[in-house]
Coordinates of N, CA and C in Angstrom, one line a residue:
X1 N 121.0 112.3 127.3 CA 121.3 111.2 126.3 C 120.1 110.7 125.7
X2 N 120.0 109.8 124.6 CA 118.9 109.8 123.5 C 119.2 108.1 123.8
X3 N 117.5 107.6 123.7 CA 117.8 105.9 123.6 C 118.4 105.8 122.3
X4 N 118.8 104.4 122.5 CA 119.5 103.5 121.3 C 118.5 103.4 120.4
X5 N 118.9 103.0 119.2 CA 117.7 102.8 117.9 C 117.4 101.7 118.5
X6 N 118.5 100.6 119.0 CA 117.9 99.3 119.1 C 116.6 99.2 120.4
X7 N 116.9 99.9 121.2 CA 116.2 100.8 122.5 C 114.7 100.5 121.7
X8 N 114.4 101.6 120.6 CA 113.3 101.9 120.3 C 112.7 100.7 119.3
X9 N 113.6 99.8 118.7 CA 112.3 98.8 118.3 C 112.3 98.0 118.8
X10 N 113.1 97.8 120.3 CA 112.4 96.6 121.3 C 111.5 97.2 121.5
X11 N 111.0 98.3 121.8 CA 109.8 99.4 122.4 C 108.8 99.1 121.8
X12 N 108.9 99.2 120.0 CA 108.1 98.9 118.8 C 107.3 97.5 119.2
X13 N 108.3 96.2 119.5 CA 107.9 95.0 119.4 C 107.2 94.7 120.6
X14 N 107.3 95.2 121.7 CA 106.6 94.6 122.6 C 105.5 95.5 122.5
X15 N 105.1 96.7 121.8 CA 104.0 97.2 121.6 C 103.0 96.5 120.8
X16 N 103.5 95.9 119.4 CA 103.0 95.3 118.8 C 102.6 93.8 119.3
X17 N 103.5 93.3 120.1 CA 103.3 92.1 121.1 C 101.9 92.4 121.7
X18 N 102.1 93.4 122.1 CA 100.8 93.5 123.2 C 99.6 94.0 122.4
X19 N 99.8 94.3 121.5 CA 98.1 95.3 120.8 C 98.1 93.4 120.4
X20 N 98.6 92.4 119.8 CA 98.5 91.4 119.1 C 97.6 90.3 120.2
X21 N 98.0 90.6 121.7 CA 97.7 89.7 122.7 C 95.9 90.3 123.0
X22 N 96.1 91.6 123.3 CA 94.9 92.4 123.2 C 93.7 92.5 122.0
X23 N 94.3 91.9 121.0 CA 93.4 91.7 119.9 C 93.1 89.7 119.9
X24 N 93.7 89.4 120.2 CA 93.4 88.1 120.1 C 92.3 87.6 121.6
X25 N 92.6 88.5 122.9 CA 91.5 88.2 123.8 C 90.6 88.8 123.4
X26 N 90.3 90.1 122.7 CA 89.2 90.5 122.0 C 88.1 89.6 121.1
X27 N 89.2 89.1 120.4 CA 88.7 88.0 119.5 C 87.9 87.0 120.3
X28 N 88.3 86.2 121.4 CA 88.5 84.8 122.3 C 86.8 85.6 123.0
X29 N 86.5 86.8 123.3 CA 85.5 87.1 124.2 C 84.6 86.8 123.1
X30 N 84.4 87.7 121.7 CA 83.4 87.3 120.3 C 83.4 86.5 120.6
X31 N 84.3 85.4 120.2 CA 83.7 84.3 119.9 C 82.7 83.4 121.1
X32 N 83.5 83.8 122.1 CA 82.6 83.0 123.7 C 81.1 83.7 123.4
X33 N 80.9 85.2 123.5 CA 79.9 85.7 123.2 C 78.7 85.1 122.3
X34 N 79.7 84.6 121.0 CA 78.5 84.3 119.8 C 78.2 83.1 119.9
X35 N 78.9 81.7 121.1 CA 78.9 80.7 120.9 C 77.4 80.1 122.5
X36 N 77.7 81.1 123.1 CA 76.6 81.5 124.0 C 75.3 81.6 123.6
X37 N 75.1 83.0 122.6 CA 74.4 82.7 121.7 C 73.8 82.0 120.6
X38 N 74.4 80.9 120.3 CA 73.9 79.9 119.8 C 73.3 78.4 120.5
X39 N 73.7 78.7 121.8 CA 73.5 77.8 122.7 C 72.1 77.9 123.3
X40 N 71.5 79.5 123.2 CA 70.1 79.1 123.4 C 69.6 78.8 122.5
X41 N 68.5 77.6 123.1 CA 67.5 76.8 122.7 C 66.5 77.7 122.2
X42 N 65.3 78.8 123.0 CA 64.3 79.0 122.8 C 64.2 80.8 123.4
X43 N 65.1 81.6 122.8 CA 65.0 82.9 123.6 C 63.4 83.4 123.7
X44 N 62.5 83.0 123.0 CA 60.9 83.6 123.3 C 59.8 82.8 124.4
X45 N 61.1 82.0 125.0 CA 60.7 81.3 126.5 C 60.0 82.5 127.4
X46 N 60.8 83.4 127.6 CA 61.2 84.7 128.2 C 60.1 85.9 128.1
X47 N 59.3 85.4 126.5 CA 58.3 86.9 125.6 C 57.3 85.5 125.4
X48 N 56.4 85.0 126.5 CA 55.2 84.3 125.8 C 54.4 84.9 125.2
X49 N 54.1 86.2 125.9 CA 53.1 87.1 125.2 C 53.3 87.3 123.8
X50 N 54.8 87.4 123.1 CA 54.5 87.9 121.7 C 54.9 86.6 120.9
X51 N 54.1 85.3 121.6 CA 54.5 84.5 120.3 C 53.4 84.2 119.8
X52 N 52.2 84.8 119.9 CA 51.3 85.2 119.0 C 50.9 86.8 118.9
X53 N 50.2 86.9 117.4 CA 49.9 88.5 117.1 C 48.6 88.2 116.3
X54 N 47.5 89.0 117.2 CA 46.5 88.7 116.7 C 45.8 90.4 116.4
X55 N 46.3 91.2 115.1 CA 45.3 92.6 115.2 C 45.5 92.3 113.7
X56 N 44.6 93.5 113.4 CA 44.3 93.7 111.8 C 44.3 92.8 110.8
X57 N 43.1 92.0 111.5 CA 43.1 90.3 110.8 C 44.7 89.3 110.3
X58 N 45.6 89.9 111.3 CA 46.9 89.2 111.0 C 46.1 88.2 112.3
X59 N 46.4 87.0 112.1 CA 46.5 85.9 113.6 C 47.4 84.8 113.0
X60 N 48.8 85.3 113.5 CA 49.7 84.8 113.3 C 50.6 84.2 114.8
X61 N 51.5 82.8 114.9 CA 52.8 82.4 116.0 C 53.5 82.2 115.0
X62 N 54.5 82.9 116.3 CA 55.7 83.2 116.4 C 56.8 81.9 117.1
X63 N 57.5 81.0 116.2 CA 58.2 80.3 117.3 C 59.7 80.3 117.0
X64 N 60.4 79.9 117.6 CA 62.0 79.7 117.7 C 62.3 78.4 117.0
X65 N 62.8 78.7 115.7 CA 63.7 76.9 114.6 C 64.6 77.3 114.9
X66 N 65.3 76.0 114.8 CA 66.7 75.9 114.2 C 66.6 75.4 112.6
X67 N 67.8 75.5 112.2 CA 68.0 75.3 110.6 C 67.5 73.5 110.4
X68 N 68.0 72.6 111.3 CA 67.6 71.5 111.5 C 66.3 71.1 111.4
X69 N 65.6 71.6 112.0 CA 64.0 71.6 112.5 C 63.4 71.6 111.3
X70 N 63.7 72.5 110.4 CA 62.9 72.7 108.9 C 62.7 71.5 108.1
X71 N 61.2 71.4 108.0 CA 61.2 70.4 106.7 C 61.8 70.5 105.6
X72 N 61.8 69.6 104.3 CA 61.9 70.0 103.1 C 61.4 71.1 102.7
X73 N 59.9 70.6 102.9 CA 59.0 71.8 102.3 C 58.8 73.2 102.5
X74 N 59.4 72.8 104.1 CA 59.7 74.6 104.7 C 60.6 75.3 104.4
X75 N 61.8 74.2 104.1 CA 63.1 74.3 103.4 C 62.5 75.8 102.0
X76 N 62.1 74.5 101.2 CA 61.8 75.2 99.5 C 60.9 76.1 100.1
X77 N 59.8 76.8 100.8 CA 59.0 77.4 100.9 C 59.8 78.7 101.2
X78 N 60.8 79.1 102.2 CA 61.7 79.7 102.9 C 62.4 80.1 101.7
X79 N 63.1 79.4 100.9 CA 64.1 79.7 100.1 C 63.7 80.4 98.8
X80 N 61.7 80.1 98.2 CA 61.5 80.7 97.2 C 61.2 82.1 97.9
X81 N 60.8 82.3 99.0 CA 60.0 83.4 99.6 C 61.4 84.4 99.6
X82 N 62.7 84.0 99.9 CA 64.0 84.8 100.1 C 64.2 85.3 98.7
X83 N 64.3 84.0 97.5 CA 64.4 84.5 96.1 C 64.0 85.7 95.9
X84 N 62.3 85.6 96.2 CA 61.2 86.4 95.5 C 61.6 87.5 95.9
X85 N 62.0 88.1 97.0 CA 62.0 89.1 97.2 C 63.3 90.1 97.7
X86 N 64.3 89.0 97.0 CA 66.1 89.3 97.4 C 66.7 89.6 96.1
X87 N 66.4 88.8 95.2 CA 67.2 88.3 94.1 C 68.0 89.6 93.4
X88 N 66.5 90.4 93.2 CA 66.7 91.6 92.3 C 67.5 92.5 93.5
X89 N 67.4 92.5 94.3 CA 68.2 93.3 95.1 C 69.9 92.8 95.2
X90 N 70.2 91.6 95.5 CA 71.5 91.4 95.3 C 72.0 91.6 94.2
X91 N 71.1 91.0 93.0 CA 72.0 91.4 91.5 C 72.1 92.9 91.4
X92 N 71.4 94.1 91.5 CA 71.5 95.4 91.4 C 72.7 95.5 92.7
X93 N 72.9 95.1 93.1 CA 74.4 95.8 94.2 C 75.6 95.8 93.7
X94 N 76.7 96.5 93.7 CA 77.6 96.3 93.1 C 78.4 95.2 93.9
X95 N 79.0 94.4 93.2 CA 80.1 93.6 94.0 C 79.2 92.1 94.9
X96 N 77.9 92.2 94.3 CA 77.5 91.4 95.4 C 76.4 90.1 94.2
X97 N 75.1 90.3 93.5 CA 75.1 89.8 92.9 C 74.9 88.2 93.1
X98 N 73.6 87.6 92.9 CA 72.8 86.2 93.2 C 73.5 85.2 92.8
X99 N 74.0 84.5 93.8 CA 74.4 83.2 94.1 C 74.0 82.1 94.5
X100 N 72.6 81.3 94.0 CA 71.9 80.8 94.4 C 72.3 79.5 95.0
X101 N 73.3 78.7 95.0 CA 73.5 77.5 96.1 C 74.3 78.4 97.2
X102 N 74.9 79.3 96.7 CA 75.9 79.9 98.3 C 74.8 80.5 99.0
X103 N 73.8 81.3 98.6 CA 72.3 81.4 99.2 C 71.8 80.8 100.4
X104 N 71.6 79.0 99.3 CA 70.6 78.5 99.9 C 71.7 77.3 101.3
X105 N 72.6 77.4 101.0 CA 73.8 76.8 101.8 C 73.8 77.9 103.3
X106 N 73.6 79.2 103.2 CA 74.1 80.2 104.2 C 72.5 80.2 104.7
X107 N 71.7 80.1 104.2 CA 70.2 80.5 104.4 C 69.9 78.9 105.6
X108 N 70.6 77.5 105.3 CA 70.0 76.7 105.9 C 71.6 76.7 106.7
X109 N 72.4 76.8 107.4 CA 73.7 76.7 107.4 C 73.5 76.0 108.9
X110 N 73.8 75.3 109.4 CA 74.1 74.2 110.9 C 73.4 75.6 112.0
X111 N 74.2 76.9 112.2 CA 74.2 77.5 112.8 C 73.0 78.6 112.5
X112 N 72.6 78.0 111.6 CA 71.4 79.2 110.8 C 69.7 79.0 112.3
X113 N 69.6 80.4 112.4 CA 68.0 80.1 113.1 C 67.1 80.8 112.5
X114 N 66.2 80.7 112.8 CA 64.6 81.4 112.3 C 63.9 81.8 113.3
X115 N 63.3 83.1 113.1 CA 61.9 83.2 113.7 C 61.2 83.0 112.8
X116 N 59.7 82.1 113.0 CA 58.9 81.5 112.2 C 57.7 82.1 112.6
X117 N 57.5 82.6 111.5 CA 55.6 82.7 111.6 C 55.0 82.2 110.9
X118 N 53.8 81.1 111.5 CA 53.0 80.6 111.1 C 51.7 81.2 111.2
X119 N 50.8 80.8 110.0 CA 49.3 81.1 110.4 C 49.0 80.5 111.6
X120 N 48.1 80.9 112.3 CA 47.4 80.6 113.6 C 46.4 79.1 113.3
X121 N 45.3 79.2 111.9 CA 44.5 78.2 111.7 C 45.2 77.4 110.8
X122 N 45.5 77.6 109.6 CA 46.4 77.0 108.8 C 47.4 75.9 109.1
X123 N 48.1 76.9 110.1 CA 49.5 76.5 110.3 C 50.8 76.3 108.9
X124 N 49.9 77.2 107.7 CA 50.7 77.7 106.8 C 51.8 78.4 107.1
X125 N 53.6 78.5 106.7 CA 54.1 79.5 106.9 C 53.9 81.0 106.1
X126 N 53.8 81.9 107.2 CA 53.5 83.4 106.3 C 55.0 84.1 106.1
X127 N 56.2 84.0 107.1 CA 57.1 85.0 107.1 C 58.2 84.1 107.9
X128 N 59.5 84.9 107.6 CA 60.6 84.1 109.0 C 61.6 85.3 108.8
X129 N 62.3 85.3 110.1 CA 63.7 86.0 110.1 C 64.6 85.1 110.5
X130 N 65.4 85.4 109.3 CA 67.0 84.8 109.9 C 67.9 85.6 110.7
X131 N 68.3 84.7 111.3 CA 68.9 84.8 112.1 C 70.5 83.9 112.4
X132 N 72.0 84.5 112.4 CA 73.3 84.0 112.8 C 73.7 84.6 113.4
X133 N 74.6 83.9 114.5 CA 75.2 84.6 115.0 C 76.9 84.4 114.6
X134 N 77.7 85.2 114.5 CA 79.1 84.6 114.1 C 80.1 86.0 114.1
X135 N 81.4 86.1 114.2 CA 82.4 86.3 114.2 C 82.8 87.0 113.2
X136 N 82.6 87.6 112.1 CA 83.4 88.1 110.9 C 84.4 88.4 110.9
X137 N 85.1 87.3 109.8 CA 86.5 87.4 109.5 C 87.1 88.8 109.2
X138 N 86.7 89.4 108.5 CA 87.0 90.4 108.1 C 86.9 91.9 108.7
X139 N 85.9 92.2 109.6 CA 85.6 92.9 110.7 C 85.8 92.5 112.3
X140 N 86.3 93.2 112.4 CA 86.7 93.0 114.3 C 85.8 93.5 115.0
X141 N 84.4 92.6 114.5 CA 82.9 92.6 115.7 C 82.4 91.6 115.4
X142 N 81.8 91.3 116.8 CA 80.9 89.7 116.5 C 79.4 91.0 116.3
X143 N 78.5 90.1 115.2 CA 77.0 90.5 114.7 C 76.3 89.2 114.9
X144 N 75.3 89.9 115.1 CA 74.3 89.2 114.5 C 73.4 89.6 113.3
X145 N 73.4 88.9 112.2 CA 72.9 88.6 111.1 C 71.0 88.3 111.3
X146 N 70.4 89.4 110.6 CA 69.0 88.7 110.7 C 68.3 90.0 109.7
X147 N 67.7 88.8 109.1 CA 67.1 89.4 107.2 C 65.5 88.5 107.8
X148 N 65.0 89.8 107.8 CA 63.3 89.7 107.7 C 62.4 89.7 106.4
X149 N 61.6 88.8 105.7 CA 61.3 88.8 104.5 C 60.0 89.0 104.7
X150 N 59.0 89.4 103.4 CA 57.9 90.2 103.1 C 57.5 89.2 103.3
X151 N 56.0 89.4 103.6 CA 54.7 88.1 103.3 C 53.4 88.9 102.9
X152 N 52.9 87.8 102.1 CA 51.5 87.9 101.3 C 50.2 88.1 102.5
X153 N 49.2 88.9 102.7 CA 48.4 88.8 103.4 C 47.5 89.9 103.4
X154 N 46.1 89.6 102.8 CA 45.3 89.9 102.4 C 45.5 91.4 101.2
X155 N 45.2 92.3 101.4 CA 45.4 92.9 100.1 C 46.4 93.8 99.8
X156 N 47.9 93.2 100.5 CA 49.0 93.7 100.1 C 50.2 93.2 100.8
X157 N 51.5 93.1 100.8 CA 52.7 93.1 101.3 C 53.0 93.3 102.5
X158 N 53.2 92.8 103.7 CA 53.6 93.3 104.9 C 54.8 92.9 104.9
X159 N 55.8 94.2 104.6 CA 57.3 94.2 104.9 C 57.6 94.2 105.7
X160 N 58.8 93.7 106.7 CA 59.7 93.5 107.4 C 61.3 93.0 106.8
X161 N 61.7 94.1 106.6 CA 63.4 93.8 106.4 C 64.6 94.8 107.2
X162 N 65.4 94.0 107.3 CA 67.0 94.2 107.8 C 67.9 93.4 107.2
X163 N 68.7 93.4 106.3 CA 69.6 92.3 106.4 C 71.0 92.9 106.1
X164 N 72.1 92.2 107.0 CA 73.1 92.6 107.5 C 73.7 92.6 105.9

């Protein structure tokens, strides 16, 4: 004998029940995951050795901000240094394209961190990466987010980029 049709979409429903429960604890672990990681304070507690770099006349620290922590000035300093060397890249993408308050809103955002490099004597900023952690709505993976930007130093560009 052959199950009932009605047989086969209780079958359907409680399959779909369960991939829905199994996607929602998926979800519930991301999020614990990303909220963890936002809860450290100072991950280069752990790497004292590399929160300075001192070769090829770079003598540069390295320290752990939060978005808070930023002055104004570090604020605008941060934000032209992203322009200078983002802008033309977002407007050439398709579909994507310079949005400069949604930018500078995501760039300083509650949950926004930085690795900060300062000069060593100065105490000028030379470079930072951002860094978020978060959930994407649209993708079923928690990332982390982190865009490394160029800096000026002595007779050319030292690049460092990723950005998600």
């Amino acid at each position: 004998s052959f199950p009932s049709p009605c047989m086969a979409s209780q079958s359907k429903g409680k399959e779909k029940k369960q991939r829905r429960k199994e996607e929602a604890a998926l979800d519930a672990a991301r999020r614990l995951r990303v909220a963890v990681a936002q809860e450290i304070v100072d991950p280069l507690e752990a790497f004292v050795p590399f929160r300075t770099y001192n070769r090829k006349g770079i003598h540069v620290e390295l320290t752990w901000r939060h978005s808070e922590s930023l002055s104004s000035a570090e604020r605008v300093w941060g934000f032209t240094l992203l322009k200078t060397h983002m802008q033309a890249l977002y407007e050439e993408a398709d579909g994507w394209g310079w949005h400069e308050q949604r930018k500078r809103r995501e760039l300083f955002e509650e949950s926004a961190r930085f690795l900060w490099v300062t000069d060593q004597e100065s105490k000028e900023p030379r470079a930072f990466a951002h860094v978020r952690f978060e959930v994407e709505v649209r993708r079923p993976t928690d990332r982390t987010c982190v865009c490394a930007h160029p800096f000026q130093h002595g007779s050319g560009t030292r690049t460092m980029q990723r950005c998600c």
